[in-house]
Each structure stands twice: as structure tokens, then as C-alpha cells.
Amino acid sequence: MIKGLFDGFDSVSTKQWKQKIQFDLNGADFNDTLIWNSNEDIAVKPFYNADDLKKHTPSTSNISPLGELGKPYLLPILKNRI
């Protein structure tokens, strides 16, 4: 992504997006109208933003490039060969 591409825009929270969408739906239910399930039964929302990324991104502060907590990670298929 180009650095600074969206700097001219204010950030918008999930709550603000949802309020605007509900207003535009003219009383129709947000979940019934806009959320659908994929073939894998995953609920797909009409939009995602940084709030969703924060909720679903695991913390990596304790993981080094070598693996979890500084321990080297080996693929299971290689563990018995080394």
C-alpha cells in the first residue's frame, strides 16, 4: 500500500459504520439483511476495519523469528529426521 494514501481521511470505528448502515437500511435488520454465511458456515460481514483486525490477530510479542518463545520451530514431518 502507498504510505500516506489515506492520511486525508478520519478513522471510522465499527460502531460509526454500523450506525450509518442501520440508518441507510430504513429499519431493515442489519444482521438479516447484510450478513451471510459462506459454504463453510462462516458469517461474512458487509465490511471489516482495523477494529476487526485487532480482535482476531494473535499477539506475537513473545515469539521470535526462530519460533515460539525463542525456540526453533520444526515442521512435524522433520522432527523425526533430525
XYZ file of N, CA, C and O in Angstrom:
328
model
N 0.850 -1.173 0.000
C 0.000 0.000 0.000
C 0.893 1.233 0.000
O 1.961 1.234 0.595
N 0.450 2.275 -0.593
C 1.200 3.522 -0.648
C 1.082 4.212 0.706
O -0.012 4.423 1.213
N 2.249 4.546 1.276
C 2.251 5.207 2.579
C 1.584 6.578 2.463
O 1.865 7.347 1.556
N 0.694 6.868 3.398
C 0.034 8.147 3.416
C -1.176 8.258 2.498
O -1.763 9.321 2.395
N -1.539 7.179 1.850
C -2.646 7.218 0.896
C -3.956 7.653 1.547
O -4.738 8.386 0.963
N -4.188 7.222 2.786
C -5.452 7.524 3.446
C -5.306 8.551 4.566
O -6.200 8.707 5.387
N -4.193 9.242 4.615
C -3.960 10.217 5.678
C -4.985 11.350 5.691
O -5.249 11.938 6.731
N -5.587 11.651 4.564
C -6.557 12.738 4.487
C -7.934 12.379 5.026
O -8.812 13.230 5.099
N -8.121 11.119 5.422
C -9.418 10.660 5.915
C -9.371 10.435 7.414
O -8.380 9.956 7.948
N -10.470 10.773 8.097
C -10.587 10.467 9.516
C -10.847 8.977 9.684
O -11.506 8.359 8.848
N -10.351 8.394 10.790
C -10.639 6.988 11.041
C -12.100 6.853 11.479
O -12.669 7.771 12.081
N -12.697 5.731 11.155
C -14.105 5.489 11.474
C -14.188 4.164 12.210
O -13.685 3.148 11.732
N -14.822 4.169 13.368
C -14.937 2.950 14.168
C -16.014 2.031 13.597
O -16.856 2.447 12.791
N -15.987 0.795 14.041
C -17.011 -0.169 13.647
C -18.392 0.334 14.044
O -19.352 0.230 13.287
N -18.482 0.906 15.242
C -19.765 1.409 15.734
C -20.311 2.506 14.818
O -21.498 2.518 14.481
N -19.438 3.422 14.380
C -19.878 4.504 13.493
C -20.352 3.958 12.146
O -21.360 4.413 11.608
N -19.611 2.989 11.593
C -20.030 2.380 10.322
C -21.391 1.729 10.475
O -22.273 1.885 9.640
N -21.546 0.947 11.548
C -22.798 0.209 11.739
C -23.983 1.171 11.918
O -25.065 0.935 11.388
N -23.775 2.262 12.648
C -24.849 3.248 12.823
C -25.265 3.849 11.484
O -26.458 3.997 11.204
N -24.299 4.178 10.653
C -24.608 4.757 9.337
C -25.352 3.736 8.470
O -26.334 4.064 7.796
N -24.907 2.508 8.486
C -25.547 1.454 7.682
C -26.979 1.227 8.159
O -27.898 1.121 7.351
N -27.186 1.169 9.487
C -28.536 0.949 10.014
C -29.464 2.095 9.630
O -30.626 1.866 9.310
N -28.955 3.302 9.620
C -29.752 4.440 9.180
C -30.142 4.263 7.713
O -31.300 4.469 7.329
N -29.177 3.874 6.876
C -29.431 3.698 5.444
C -30.350 2.520 5.139
O -30.970 2.476 4.073
N -30.445 1.552 6.057
C -31.310 0.384 5.838
C -32.793 0.699 6.066
O -33.648 -0.150 5.806
N -33.104 1.886 6.548
C -34.501 2.314 6.764
C -35.314 1.306 7.564
O -36.417 0.933 7.188
N -34.741 0.829 8.669
C -35.477 -0.062 9.561
C -35.253 -1.545 9.321
O -35.655 -2.368 10.131
N -34.661 -1.929 8.204
C -34.385 -3.348 7.956
C -33.308 -3.819 8.938
O -32.431 -3.056 9.333
N -33.369 -5.076 9.342
C -32.422 -5.626 10.295
C -31.035 -5.778 9.664
O -30.892 -6.385 8.598
N -30.023 -5.247 10.329
C -28.642 -5.293 9.836
C -28.183 -6.732 9.599
O -27.697 -7.073 8.523
N -28.340 -7.584 10.618
C -27.862 -8.966 10.517
C -28.604 -9.761 9.443
O -27.982 -10.468 8.647
N -29.911 -9.659 9.422
C -30.702 -10.415 8.443
C -30.469 -9.939 7.009
O -30.516 -10.725 6.072
N -30.213 -8.657 6.845
C -30.079 -8.086 5.513
C -28.673 -8.227 4.936
O -28.517 -8.524 3.753
N -27.662 -8.029 5.764
C -26.313 -7.883 5.218
C -25.311 -8.974 5.583
O -24.292 -9.112 4.919
N -25.560 -9.723 6.627
C -24.623 -10.781 7.000
C -25.080 -12.084 6.361
O -26.239 -12.457 6.451
N -24.142 -12.758 5.685
C -24.472 -14.023 5.024
C -23.437 -15.067 5.420
O -22.370 -14.741 5.914
N -23.775 -16.339 5.237
C -22.857 -17.425 5.590
C -22.238 -18.022 4.343
O -22.928 -18.305 3.365
N -20.925 -18.244 4.421
C -20.211 -18.878 3.317
C -20.538 -20.374 3.298
O -21.224 -20.886 4.192
N -20.027 -21.074 2.322
C -20.235 -22.527 2.249
C -19.637 -23.244 3.450
O -20.062 -24.341 3.796
N -18.653 -22.622 4.096
C -18.013 -23.200 5.276
C -18.718 -22.767 6.561
O -18.230 -22.997 7.649
N -19.873 -22.121 6.422
C -20.692 -21.625 7.526
C -19.978 -20.540 8.340
O -20.100 -20.472 9.548
N -19.230 -19.709 7.655
C -18.570 -18.567 8.276
C -19.423 -17.329 7.999
O -19.780 -17.065 6.857
N -19.768 -16.613 9.066
C -20.570 -15.397 8.906
C -19.705 -14.312 8.249
O -18.643 -13.958 8.758
N -20.162 -13.809 7.112
C -19.432 -12.784 6.366
C -20.145 -11.453 6.548
O -21.318 -11.319 6.225
N -19.412 -10.492 7.095
C -19.989 -9.177 7.347
C -19.861 -8.305 6.104
O -19.031 -8.566 5.239
N -20.649 -7.218 6.032
C -20.579 -6.341 4.859
C -19.339 -5.459 4.836
O -19.001 -4.892 3.810
N -18.639 -5.325 5.960
C -17.418 -4.523 6.000
C -16.532 -5.019 7.137
O -16.989 -5.633 8.085
N -15.257 -4.760 7.001
C -14.269 -5.058 8.033
C -13.368 -3.840 8.148
O -13.135 -3.138 7.169
N -12.865 -3.584 9.345
C -11.921 -2.482 9.508
C -10.875 -2.849 10.551
O -10.789 -3.997 10.982
N -10.081 -1.882 10.977
C -8.971 -2.140 11.898
C -9.444 -2.734 13.217
O -8.716 -3.505 13.841
N -10.653 -2.411 13.663
C -11.171 -2.989 14.905
C -11.237 -4.514 14.806
O -10.928 -5.217 15.763
N -11.636 -5.040 13.658
C -11.707 -6.488 13.463
C -10.317 -7.107 13.467
O -10.110 -8.195 13.996
N -9.368 -6.426 12.890
C -8.006 -6.930 12.832
C -7.420 -7.046 14.229
O -6.755 -8.026 14.553
N -7.701 -6.073 15.070
C -7.196 -6.106 16.452
C -7.783 -7.277 17.228
O -7.103 -7.885 18.032
N -9.046 -7.597 16.992
C -9.717 -8.685 17.713
C -9.189 -10.051 17.319
O -9.160 -10.965 18.127
N -8.815 -10.213 16.053
C -8.522 -11.543 15.530
C -7.055 -11.778 15.177
O -6.732 -12.791 14.586
N -6.178 -10.859 15.552
C -4.763 -11.041 15.283
C -4.088 -11.480 16.565
O -4.142 -10.778 17.565
N -3.450 -12.654 16.554
C -2.802 -13.114 17.781
C -1.608 -12.231 18.120
O -0.943 -11.683 17.242
N -1.349 -12.099 19.399
C -0.198 -11.330 19.838
C 1.071 -12.102 19.515
O 1.160 -13.306 19.753
N 2.036 -11.421 18.963
C 3.301 -12.076 18.624
C 4.456 -11.491 19.418
O 5.610 -11.694 19.074
N 4.152 -10.789 20.499
C 5.204 -10.118 21.248
C 6.178 -11.093 21.888
O 7.322 -10.754 22.139
N 5.752 -12.324 22.180
C 6.626 -13.307 22.810
C 7.233 -14.279 21.808
O 7.871 -15.241 22.210
N 7.037 -14.066 20.535
C 7.513 -15.009 19.534
C 8.648 -14.381 18.746
O 8.523 -13.299 18.212
N 9.759 -15.086 18.710
C 10.907 -14.591 17.957
C 10.866 -15.173 16.552
O 10.080 -16.076 16.269
N 11.726 -14.692 15.654
C 11.757 -15.268 14.304
C 12.093 -16.754 14.304
O 11.799 -17.466 13.363
N 12.714 -17.231 15.390
C 13.059 -18.656 15.466
C 11.870 -19.518 15.854
O 11.880 -20.710 15.667
N 10.866 -18.937 16.437
C 9.701 -19.721 16.846
C 9.137 -19.205 18.153
O 9.546 -18.166 18.672
N 8.218 -19.967 18.709
C 7.546 -19.556 19.927
C 8.524 -19.469 21.087
O 9.295 -20.393 21.346
N 8.504 -18.351 21.775
C 9.346 -18.093 22.931
C 10.822 -18.359 22.660
O 11.559 -18.843 23.507
N 11.258 -18.103 21.429
C 12.664 -18.226 21.102
C 13.128 -19.627 20.764
O 14.291 -19.853 20.488
N 12.228 -20.597 20.813
C 12.592 -21.974 20.479
C 12.444 -22.181 18.979
O 11.460 -21.755 18.396
N 13.396 -22.834 18.347
C 13.249 -23.101 16.912
C 12.027 -23.971 16.644
O 11.710 -24.859 17.431
N 11.335 -23.683 15.586
C 10.155 -24.470 15.214
C 10.517 -25.404 14.070
O 11.091 -24.999 13.080
N 10.198 -26.672 14.231
C 10.419 -27.658 13.183
C 9.083 -28.175 12.693
O 8.184 -28.434 13.493
N 8.962 -28.311 11.414
C 7.757 -28.914 10.866
C 7.653 -30.330 11.401
O 8.661 -31.031 11.515
N 6.441 -30.794 11.730
C 6.280 -32.140 12.284
C 6.933 -33.226 11.429
O 7.475 -34.180 11.960
N 6.926 -33.058 10.129
C 7.490 -34.081 9.253
C 9.018 -34.177 9.405
O 9.623 -35.204 9.166
N 9.656 -33.078 9.864
C 11.102 -33.063 10.006
C 11.581 -33.476 11.388
O 12.739 -33.819 11.555
N 10.725 -33.460 12.396
C 11.135 -33.729 13.772
C 11.790 -35.097 13.920
O 12.743 -35.259 14.647
N 11.292 -36.105 13.240
C 11.832 -37.447 13.372
C 13.066 -37.669 12.519
O 13.749 -38.689 12.661
N 13.380 -36.765 11.644
C 14.517 -36.933 10.740
C 15.774 -36.238 11.237
O 16.835 -36.437 10.671
N 15.650 -35.412 12.221
C 16.809 -34.656 12.698
C 17.360 -35.273 13.959
O 16.727 -35.754 14.786
